[in-house]
PDB file of C-alpha atoms and ligand atoms in Angstrom:
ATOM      1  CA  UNK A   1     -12.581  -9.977 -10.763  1.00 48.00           C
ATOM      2  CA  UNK A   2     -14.903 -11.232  -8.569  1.00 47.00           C
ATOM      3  CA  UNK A   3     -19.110 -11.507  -9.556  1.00 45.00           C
ATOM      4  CA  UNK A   4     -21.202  -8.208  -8.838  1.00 44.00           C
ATOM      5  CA  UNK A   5     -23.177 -10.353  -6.132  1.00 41.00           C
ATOM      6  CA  UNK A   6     -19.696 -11.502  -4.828  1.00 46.00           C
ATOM      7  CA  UNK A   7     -19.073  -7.545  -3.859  1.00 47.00           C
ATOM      8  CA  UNK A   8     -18.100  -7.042  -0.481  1.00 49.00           C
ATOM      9  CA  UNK A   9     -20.128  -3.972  -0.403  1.00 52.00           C
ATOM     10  CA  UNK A  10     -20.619  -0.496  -2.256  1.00 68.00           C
ATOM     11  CA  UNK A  11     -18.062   1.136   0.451  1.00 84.00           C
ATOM     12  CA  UNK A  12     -15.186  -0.702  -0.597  1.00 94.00           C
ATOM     13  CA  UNK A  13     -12.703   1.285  -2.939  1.00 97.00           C
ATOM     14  CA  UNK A  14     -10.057  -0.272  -4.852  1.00 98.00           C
ATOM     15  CA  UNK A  15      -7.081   2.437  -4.771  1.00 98.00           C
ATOM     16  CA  UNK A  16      -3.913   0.706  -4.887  1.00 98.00           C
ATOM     17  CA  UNK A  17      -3.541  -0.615  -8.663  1.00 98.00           C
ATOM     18  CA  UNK A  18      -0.424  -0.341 -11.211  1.00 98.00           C
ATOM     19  CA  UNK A  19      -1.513   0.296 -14.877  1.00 98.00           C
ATOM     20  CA  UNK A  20       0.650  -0.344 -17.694  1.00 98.00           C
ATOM     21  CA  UNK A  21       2.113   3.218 -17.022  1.00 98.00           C
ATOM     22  CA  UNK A  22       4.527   1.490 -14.554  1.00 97.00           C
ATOM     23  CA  UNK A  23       5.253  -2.433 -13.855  1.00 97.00           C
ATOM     24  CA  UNK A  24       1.748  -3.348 -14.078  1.00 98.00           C
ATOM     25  CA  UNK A  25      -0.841  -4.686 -17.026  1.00 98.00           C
ATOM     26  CA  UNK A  26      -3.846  -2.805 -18.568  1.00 98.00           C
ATOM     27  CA  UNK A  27      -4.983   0.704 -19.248  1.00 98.00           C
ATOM     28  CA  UNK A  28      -6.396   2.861 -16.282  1.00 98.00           C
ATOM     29  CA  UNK A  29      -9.932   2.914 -18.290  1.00 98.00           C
ATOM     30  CA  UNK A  30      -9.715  -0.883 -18.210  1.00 98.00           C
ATOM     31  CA  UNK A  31      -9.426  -0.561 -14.659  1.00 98.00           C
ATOM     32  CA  UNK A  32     -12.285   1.651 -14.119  1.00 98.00           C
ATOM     33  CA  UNK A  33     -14.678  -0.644 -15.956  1.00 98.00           C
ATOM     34  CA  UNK A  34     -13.557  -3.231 -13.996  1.00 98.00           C
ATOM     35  CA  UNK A  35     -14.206  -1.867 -10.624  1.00 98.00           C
ATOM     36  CA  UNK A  36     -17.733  -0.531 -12.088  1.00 97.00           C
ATOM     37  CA  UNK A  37     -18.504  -4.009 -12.891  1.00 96.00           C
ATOM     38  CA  UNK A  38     -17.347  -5.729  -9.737  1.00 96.00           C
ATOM     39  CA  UNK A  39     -19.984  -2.958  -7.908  1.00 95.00           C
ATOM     40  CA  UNK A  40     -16.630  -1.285  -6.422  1.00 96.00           C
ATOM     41  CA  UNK A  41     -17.054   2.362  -4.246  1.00 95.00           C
ATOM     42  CA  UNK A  42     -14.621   3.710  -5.836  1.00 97.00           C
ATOM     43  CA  UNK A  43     -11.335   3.352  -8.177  1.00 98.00           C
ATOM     44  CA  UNK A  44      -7.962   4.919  -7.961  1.00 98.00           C
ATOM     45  CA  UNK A  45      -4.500   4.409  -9.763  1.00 98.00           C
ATOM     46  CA  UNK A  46      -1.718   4.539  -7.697  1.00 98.00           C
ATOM     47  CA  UNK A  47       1.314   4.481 -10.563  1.00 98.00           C
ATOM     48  CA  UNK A  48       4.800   3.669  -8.685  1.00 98.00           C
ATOM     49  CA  UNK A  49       5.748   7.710  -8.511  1.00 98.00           C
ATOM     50  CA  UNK A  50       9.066   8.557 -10.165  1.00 96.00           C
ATOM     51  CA  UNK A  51      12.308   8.041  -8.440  1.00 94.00           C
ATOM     52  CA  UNK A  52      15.151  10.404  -9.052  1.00 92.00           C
ATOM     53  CA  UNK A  53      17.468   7.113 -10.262  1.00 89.00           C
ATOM     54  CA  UNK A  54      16.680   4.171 -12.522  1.00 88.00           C
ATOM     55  CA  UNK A  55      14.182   1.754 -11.409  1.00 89.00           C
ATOM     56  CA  UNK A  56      12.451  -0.501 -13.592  1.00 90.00           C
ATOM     57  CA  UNK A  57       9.271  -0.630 -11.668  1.00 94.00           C
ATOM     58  CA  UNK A  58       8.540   3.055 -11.174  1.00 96.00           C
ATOM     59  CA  UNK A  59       6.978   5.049 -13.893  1.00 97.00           C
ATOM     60  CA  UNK A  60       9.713   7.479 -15.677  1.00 95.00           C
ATOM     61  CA  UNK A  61       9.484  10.740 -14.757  1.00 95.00           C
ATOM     62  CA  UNK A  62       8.557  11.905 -18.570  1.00 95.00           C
ATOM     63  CA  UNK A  63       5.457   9.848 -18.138  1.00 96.00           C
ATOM     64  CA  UNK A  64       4.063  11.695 -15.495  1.00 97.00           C
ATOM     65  CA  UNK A  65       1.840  13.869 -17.140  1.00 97.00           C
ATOM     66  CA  UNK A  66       0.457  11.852 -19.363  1.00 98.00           C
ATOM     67  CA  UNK A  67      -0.401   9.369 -16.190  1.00 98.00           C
ATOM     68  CA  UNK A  68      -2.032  12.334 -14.967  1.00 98.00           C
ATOM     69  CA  UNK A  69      -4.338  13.191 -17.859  1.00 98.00           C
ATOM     70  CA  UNK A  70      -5.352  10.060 -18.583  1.00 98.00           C
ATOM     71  CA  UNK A  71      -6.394   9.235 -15.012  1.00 98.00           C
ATOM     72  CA  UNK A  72      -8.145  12.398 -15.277  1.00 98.00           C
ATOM     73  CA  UNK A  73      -9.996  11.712 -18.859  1.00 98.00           C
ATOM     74  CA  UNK A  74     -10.794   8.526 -17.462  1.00 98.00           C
ATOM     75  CA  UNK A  75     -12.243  10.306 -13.902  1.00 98.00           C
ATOM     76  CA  UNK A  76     -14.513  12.366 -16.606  1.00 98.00           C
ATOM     77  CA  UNK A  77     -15.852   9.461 -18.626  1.00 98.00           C
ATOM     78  CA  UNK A  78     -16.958   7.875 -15.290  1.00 98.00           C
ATOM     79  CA  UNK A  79     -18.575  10.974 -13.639  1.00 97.00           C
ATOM     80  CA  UNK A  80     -21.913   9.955 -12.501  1.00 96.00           C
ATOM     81  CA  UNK A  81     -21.340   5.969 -12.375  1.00 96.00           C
ATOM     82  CA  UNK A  82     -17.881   5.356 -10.772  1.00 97.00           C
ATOM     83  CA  UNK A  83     -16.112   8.140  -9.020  1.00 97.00           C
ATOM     84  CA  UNK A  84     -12.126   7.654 -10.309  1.00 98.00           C
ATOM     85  CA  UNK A  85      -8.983   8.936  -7.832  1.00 98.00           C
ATOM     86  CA  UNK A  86      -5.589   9.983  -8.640  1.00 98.00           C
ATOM     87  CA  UNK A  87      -3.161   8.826  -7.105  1.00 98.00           C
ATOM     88  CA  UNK A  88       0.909   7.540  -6.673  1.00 98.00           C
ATOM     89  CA  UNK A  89       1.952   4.424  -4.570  1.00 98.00           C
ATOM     90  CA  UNK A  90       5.288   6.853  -3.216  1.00 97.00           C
ATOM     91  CA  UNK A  91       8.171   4.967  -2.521  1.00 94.00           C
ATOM     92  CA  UNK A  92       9.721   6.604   0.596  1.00 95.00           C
ATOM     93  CA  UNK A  93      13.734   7.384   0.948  1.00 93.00           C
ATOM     94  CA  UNK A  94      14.977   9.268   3.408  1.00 92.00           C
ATOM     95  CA  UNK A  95      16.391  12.485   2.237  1.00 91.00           C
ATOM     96  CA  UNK A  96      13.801  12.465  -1.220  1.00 93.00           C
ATOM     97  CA  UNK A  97      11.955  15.250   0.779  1.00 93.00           C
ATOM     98  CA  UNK A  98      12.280  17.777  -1.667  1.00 94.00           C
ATOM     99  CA  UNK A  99      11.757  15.510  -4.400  1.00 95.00           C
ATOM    100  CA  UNK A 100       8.570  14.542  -3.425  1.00 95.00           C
ATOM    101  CA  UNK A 101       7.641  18.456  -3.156  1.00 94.00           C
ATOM    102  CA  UNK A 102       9.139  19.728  -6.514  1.00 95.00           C
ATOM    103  CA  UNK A 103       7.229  16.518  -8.514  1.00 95.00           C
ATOM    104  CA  UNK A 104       4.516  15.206  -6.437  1.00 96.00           C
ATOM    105  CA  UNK A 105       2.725  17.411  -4.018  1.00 94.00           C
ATOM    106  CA  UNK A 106       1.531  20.532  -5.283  1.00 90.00           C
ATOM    107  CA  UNK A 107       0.499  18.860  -8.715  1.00 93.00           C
ATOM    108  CA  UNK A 108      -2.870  18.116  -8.186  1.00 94.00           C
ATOM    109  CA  UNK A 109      -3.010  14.325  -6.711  1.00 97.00           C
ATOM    110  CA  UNK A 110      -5.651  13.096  -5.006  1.00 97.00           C
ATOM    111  CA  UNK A 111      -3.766  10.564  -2.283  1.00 97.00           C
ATOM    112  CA  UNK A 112      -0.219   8.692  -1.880  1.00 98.00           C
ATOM    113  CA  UNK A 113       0.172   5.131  -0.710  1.00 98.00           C
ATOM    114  CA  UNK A 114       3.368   5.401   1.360  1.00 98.00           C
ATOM    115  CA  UNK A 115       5.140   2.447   0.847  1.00 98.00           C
ATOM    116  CA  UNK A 116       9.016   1.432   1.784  1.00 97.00           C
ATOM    117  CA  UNK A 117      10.479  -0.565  -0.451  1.00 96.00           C
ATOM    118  CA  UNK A 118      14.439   0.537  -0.503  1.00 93.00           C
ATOM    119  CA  UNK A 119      16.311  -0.364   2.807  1.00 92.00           C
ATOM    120  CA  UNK A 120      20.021  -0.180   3.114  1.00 84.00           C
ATOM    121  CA  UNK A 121      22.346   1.037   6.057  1.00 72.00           C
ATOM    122  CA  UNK A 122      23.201   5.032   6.239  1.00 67.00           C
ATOM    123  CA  UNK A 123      25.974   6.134   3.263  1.00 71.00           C
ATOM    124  CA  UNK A 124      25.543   2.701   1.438  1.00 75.00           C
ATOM    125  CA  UNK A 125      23.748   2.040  -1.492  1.00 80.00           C
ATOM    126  CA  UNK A 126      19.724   1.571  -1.156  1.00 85.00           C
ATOM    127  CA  UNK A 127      18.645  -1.679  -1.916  1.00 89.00           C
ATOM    128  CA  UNK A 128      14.609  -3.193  -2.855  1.00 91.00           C
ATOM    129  CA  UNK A 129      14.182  -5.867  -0.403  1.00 92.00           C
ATOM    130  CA  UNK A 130      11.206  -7.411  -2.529  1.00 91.00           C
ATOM    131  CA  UNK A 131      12.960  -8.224  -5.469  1.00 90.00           C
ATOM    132  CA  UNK A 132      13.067 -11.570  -5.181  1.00 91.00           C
ATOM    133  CA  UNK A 133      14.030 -14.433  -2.289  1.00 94.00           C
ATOM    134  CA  UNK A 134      17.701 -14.940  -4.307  1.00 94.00           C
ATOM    135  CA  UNK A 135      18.327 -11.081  -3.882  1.00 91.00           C
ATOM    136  CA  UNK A 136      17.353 -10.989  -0.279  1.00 93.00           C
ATOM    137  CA  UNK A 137      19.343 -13.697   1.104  1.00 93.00           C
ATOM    138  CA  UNK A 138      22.416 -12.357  -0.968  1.00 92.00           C
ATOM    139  CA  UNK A 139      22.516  -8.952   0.501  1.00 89.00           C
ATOM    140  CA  UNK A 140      21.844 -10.984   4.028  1.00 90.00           C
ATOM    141  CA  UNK A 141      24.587 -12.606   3.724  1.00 92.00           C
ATOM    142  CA  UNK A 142      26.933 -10.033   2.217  1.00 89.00           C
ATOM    143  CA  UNK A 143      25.801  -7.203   5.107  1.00 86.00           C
ATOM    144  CA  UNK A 144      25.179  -8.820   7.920  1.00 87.00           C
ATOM    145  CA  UNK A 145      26.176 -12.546   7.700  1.00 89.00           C
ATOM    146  CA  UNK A 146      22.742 -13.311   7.371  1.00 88.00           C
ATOM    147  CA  UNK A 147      20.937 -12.056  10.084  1.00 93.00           C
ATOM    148  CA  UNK A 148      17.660 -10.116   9.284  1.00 94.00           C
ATOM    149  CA  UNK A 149      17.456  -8.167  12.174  1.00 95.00           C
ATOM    150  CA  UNK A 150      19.533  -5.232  11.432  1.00 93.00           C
ATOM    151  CA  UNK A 151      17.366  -4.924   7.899  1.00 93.00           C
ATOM    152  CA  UNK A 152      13.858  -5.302  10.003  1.00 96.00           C
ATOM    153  CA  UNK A 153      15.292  -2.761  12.248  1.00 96.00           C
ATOM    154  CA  UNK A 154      16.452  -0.199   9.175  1.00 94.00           C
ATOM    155  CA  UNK A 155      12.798  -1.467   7.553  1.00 96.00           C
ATOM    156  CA  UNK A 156      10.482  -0.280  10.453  1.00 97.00           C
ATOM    157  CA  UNK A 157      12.780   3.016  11.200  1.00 96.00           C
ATOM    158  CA  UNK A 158      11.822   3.854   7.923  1.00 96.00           C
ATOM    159  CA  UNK A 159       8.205   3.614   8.298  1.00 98.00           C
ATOM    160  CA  UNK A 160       8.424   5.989  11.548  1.00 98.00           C
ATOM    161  CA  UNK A 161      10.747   8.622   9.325  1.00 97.00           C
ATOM    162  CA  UNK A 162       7.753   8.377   6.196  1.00 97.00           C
ATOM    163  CA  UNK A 163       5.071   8.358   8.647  1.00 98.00           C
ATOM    164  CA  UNK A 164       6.281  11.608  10.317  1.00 97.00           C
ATOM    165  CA  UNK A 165       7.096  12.993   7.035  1.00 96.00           C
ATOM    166  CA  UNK A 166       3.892  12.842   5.159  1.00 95.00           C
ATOM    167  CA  UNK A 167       1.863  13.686   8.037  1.00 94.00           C
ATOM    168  CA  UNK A 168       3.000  16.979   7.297  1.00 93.00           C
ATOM    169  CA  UNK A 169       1.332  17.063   3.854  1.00 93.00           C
ATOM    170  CA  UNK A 170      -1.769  17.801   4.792  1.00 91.00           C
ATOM    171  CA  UNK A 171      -2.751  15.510   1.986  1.00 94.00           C
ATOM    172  CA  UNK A 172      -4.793  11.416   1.790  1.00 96.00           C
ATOM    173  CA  UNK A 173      -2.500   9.188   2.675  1.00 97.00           C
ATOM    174  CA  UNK A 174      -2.103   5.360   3.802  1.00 98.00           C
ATOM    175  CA  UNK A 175       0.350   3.046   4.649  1.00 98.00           C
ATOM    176  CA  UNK A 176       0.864   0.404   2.209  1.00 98.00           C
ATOM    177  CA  UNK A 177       1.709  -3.203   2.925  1.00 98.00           C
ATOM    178  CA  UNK A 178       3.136  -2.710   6.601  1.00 97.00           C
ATOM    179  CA  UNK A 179       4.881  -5.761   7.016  1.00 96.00           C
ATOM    180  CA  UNK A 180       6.003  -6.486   3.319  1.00 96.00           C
ATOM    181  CA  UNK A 181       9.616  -7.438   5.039  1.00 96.00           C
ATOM    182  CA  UNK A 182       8.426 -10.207   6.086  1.00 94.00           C
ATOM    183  CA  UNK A 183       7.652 -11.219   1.959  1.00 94.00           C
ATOM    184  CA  UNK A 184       9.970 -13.933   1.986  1.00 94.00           C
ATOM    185  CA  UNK A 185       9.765 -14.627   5.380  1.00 94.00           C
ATOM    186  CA  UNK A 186       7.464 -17.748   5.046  1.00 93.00           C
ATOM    187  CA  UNK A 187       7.504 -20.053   8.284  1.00 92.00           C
ATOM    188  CA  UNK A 188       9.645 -16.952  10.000  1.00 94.00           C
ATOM    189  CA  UNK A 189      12.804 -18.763   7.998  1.00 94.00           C
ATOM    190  CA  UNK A 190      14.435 -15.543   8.301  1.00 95.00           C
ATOM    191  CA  UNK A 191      13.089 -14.061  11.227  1.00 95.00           C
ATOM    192  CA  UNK A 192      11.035 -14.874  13.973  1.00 95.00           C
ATOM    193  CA  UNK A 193       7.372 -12.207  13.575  1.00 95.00           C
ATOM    194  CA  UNK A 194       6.318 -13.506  17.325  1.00 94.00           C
ATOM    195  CA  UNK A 195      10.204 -12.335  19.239  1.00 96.00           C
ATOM    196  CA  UNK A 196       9.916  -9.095  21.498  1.00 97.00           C
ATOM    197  CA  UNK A 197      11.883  -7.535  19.646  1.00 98.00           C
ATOM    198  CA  UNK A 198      10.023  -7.344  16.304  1.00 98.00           C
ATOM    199  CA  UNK A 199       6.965  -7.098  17.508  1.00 97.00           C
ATOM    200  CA  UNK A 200       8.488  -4.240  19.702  1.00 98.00           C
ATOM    201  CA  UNK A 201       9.502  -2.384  16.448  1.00 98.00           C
ATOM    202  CA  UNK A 202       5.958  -2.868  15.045  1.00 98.00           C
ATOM    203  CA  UNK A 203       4.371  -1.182  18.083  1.00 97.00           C
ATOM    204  CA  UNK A 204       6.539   1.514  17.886  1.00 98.00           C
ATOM    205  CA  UNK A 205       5.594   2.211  13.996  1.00 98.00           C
ATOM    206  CA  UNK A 206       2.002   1.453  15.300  1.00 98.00           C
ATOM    207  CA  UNK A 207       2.568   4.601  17.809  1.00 98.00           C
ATOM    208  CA  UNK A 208       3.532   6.615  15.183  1.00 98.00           C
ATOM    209  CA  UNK A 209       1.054   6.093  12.592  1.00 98.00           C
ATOM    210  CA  UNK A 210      -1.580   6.399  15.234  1.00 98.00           C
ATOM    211  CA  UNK A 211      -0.255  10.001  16.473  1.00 97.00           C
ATOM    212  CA  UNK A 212      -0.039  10.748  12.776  1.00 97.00           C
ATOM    213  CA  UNK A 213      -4.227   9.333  12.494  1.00 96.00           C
ATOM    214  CA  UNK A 214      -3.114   7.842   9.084  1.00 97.00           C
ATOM    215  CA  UNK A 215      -4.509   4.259   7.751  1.00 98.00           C
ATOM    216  CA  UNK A 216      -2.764   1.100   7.132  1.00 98.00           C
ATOM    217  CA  UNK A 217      -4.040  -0.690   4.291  1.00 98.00           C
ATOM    218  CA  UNK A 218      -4.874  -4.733   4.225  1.00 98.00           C
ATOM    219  CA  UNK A 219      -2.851  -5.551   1.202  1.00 98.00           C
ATOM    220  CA  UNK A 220      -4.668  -9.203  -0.272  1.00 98.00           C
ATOM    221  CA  UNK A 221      -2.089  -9.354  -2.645  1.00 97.00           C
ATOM    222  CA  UNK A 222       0.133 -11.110   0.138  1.00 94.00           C
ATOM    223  CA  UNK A 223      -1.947 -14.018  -0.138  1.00 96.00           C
ATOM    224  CA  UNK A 224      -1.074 -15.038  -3.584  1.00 94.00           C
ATOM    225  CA  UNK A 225       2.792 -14.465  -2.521  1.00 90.00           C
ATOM    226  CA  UNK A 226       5.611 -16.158  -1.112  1.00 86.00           C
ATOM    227  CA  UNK A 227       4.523 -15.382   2.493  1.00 87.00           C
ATOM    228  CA  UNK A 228       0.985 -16.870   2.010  1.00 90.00           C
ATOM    229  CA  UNK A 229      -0.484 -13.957   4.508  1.00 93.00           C
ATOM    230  CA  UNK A 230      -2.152 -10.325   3.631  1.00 96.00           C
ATOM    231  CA  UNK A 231      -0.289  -7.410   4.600  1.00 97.00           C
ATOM    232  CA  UNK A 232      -0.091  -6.727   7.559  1.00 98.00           C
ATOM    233  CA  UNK A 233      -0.794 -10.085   8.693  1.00 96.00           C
ATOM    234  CA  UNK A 234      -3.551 -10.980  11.423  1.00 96.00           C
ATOM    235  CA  UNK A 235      -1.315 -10.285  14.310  1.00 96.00           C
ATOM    236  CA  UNK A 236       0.040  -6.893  13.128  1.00 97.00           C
ATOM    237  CA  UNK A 237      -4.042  -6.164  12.161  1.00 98.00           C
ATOM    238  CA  UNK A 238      -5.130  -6.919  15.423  1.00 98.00           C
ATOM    239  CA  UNK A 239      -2.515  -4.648  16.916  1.00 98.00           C
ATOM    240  CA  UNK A 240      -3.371  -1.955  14.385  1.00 98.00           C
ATOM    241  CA  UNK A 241      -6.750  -2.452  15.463  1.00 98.00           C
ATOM    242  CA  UNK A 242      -6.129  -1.955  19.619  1.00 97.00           C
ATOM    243  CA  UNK A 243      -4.170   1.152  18.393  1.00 97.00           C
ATOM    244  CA  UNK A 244      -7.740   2.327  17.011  1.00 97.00           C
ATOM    245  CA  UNK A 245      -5.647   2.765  13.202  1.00 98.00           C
ATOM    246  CA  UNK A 246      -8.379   2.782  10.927  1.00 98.00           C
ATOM    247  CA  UNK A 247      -7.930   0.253   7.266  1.00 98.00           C
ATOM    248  CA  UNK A 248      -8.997  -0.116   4.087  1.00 98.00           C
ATOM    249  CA  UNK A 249      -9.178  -2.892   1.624  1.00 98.00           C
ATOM    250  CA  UNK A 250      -6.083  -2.510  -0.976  1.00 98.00           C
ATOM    251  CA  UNK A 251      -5.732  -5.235  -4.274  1.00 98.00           C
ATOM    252  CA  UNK A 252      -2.393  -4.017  -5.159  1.00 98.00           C
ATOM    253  CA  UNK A 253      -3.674  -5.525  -8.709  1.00 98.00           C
ATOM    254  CA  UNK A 254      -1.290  -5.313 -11.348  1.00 98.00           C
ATOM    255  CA  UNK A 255      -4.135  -6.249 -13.920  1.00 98.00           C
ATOM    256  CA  UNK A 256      -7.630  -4.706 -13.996  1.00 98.00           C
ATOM    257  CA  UNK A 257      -9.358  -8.232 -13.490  1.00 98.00           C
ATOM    258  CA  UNK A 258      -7.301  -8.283 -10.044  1.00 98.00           C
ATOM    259  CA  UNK A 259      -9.193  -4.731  -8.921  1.00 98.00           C
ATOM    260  CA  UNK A 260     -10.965  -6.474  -5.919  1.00 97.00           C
ATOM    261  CA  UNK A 261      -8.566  -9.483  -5.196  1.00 97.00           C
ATOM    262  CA  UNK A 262      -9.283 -11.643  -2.174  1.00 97.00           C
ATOM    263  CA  UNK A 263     -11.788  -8.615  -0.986  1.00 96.00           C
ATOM    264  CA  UNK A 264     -14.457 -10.752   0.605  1.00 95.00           C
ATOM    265  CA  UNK A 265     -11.764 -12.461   2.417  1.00 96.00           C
ATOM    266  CA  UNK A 266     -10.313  -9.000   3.154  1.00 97.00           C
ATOM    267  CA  UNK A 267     -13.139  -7.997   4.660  1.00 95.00           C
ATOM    268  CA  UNK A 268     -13.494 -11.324   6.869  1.00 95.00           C
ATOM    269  CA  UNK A 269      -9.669 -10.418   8.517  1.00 97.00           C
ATOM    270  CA  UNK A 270     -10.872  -6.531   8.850  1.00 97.00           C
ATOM    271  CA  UNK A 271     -13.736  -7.596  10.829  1.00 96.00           C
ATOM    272  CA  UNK A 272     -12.132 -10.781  13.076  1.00 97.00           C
ATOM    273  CA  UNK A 273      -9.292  -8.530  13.718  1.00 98.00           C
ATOM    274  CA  UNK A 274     -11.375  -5.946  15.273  1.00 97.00           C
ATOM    275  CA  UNK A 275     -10.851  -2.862  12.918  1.00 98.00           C
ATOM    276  CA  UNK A 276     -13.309  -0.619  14.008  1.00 96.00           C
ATOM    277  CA  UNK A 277     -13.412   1.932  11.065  1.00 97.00           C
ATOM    278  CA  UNK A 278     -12.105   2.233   7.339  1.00 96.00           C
ATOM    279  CA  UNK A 279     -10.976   4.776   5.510  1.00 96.00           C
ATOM    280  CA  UNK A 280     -13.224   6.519   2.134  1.00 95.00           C
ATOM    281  CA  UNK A 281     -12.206   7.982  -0.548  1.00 95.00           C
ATOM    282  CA  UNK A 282     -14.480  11.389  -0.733  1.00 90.00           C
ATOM    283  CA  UNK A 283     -13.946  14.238  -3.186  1.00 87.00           C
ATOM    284  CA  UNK A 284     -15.061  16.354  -0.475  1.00 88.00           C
ATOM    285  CA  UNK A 285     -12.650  15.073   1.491  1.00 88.00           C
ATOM    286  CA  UNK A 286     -11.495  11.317   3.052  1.00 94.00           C
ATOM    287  CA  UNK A 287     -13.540  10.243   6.118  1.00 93.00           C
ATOM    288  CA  UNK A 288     -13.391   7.380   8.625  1.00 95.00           C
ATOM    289  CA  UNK A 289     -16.525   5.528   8.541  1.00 94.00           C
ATOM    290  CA  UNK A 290     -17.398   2.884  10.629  1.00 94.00           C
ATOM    291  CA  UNK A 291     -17.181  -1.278   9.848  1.00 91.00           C
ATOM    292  CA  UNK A 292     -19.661  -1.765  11.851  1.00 78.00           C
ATOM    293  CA  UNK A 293     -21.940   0.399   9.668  1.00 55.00           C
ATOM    294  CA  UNK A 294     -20.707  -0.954   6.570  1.00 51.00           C
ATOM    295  CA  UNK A 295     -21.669  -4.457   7.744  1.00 48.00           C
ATOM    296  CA  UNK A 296     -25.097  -3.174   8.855  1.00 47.00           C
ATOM    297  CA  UNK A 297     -26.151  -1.502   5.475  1.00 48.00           C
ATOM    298  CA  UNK A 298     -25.165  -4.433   3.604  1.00 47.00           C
ATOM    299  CA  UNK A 299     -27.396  -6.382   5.569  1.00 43.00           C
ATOM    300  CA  UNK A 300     -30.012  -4.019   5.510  1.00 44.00           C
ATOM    301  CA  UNK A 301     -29.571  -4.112   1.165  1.00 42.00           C
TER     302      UNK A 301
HETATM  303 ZN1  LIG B 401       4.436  -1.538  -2.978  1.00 57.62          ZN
HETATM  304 ZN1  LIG B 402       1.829  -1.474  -5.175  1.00 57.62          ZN
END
């Protein structure tokens, strides 16, 4: 956690954190005092939602409620100093449609960061791509002889099939970490981010999300990864930012003293990228609000 005079600015929320309820560290309280102290907008917890088969990052589906009311007892203790979210970082599968409906979105949630994690060809078994390096270059080589295409391909198809899907909702949403298969991707050893055709696929997710007028998160937590970059890196932010896709600063903190990770830098890449608005967090409902303005009011502080 970064000094209060460090803050990049009261209109920064931190909404993309894991608690102890799933894979992460810390109790969502801990969080919330936290993101008071580093002068934060805004908190929200974003728990990995439930998946409908083991997974020992997601939160099990009998801790749901209890996720729920403490984010909530935690939103009351707060009222008047911090305002506090609920939310569930949703790990999209195709075909989990009515999952998502029975469990997740009539049950009072506040927003969804819509995240892929799971790729894997039609019929075969899904498989999480950011498990670790050894993982990923041993279903590369047992799939497709080791060439990443076909899984970029099968990565950014699924971002057009969530986008499309939760625009329906009616609900907040944002995309979280956009490029995240390129997390082990350092030096384009797998891959190469600047061929035609990747960059083809990314412009084609980038139509989507526009049409749907959802966000894409800048994820800091790439920096302290494999991959050295935030997600989406600079390229993919200045593209999100000729699409007019409006961002928001995301930690992805997996301990409360990580709430605002890398957010003054964050803010540096929003602005040299060219992102003209970001998205807030409003209980009276999410707006777009101009960078431009946010950069003006701090100055005028
Ligand atoms: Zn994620
Ligand atoms: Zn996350």
């Amino acid at each position: 956690m970064s000094n209060p005079s460090d803050a990049p600015g009261q209109i920064f929320a931190s909404l993309h954190t894991h608690s102890r309820f799933c894979d992460g560290e810390g109790e969502i309280e801990d969080y919330a005092r936290a993101a008071a102290r580093a002068g934060l907008a805004a908190f929200g917890a974003s728990g990995h939602a439930p998946l409908p088969f083991p997974c020992d990052y997601a939160m099990p589906l009998a801790l749901l409620d209890r996720y729920r009311d403490d984010v909530r007892r935690t939103r009351d203790l707060y009222e008047g100093e911090l305002p506090v979210f609920l939310g569930l970082e949703l790990d999209y599968l195709p075909g989990l449609g009515a999952f998502y409906e029975r469990e997740f979105l009539r049950r009072g949630f506040d927003y969804f960061v819509c995240s892929v994690h799971y790729v894997g060809e039609a019929g075969a078994e899904p498989w999480a791509y950011d498990e670790s390096e050894a993982a990923f270059a041993t279903q590369l080589a047992a799939r497709h002889d080791g060439d990443a295409r076909p899984i970029v391909e099968d990565y950014y198809r699924r971002i057009r099939l969530m986008v499309e899907e939760v625009r329906c909702w009616g609900l907040p949403t944002f995309v979280g970490h956009l490029d995240r298969i390129a997390l082990w991707n350092r030096d384009d050893r797998y891959f190469s981010t600047r061929d035609k055709w990747y960059l083809d696929l990314v412009d084609q997710a980038l139509d989507t999300i526009e049409a749907a007028g959802m966000a894409v998160e800048l994820n800091t937590s790439g920096w302290d990864k494999p991959v050295a970059s935030a997600n989406p890196g600079p390229t993919i932010l200045r593209r999100c930012a000729e699409h007019g896709i409006p961002s928001l600063l995301s930690a992805d903190a997996h301990r409360p003293a990580l709430v605002d990770r890398r957010f003054a830098e964050g803010r540096r890449q929003l602005e040299e990228a060219g992102i003209r608005e970001i998205l807030v967090p409003d209980a009276a409902g999410w707006r777009r609000v101009p960078l431009s303005g946010v950069l003006q009011d701090e100055v005028n502080q």
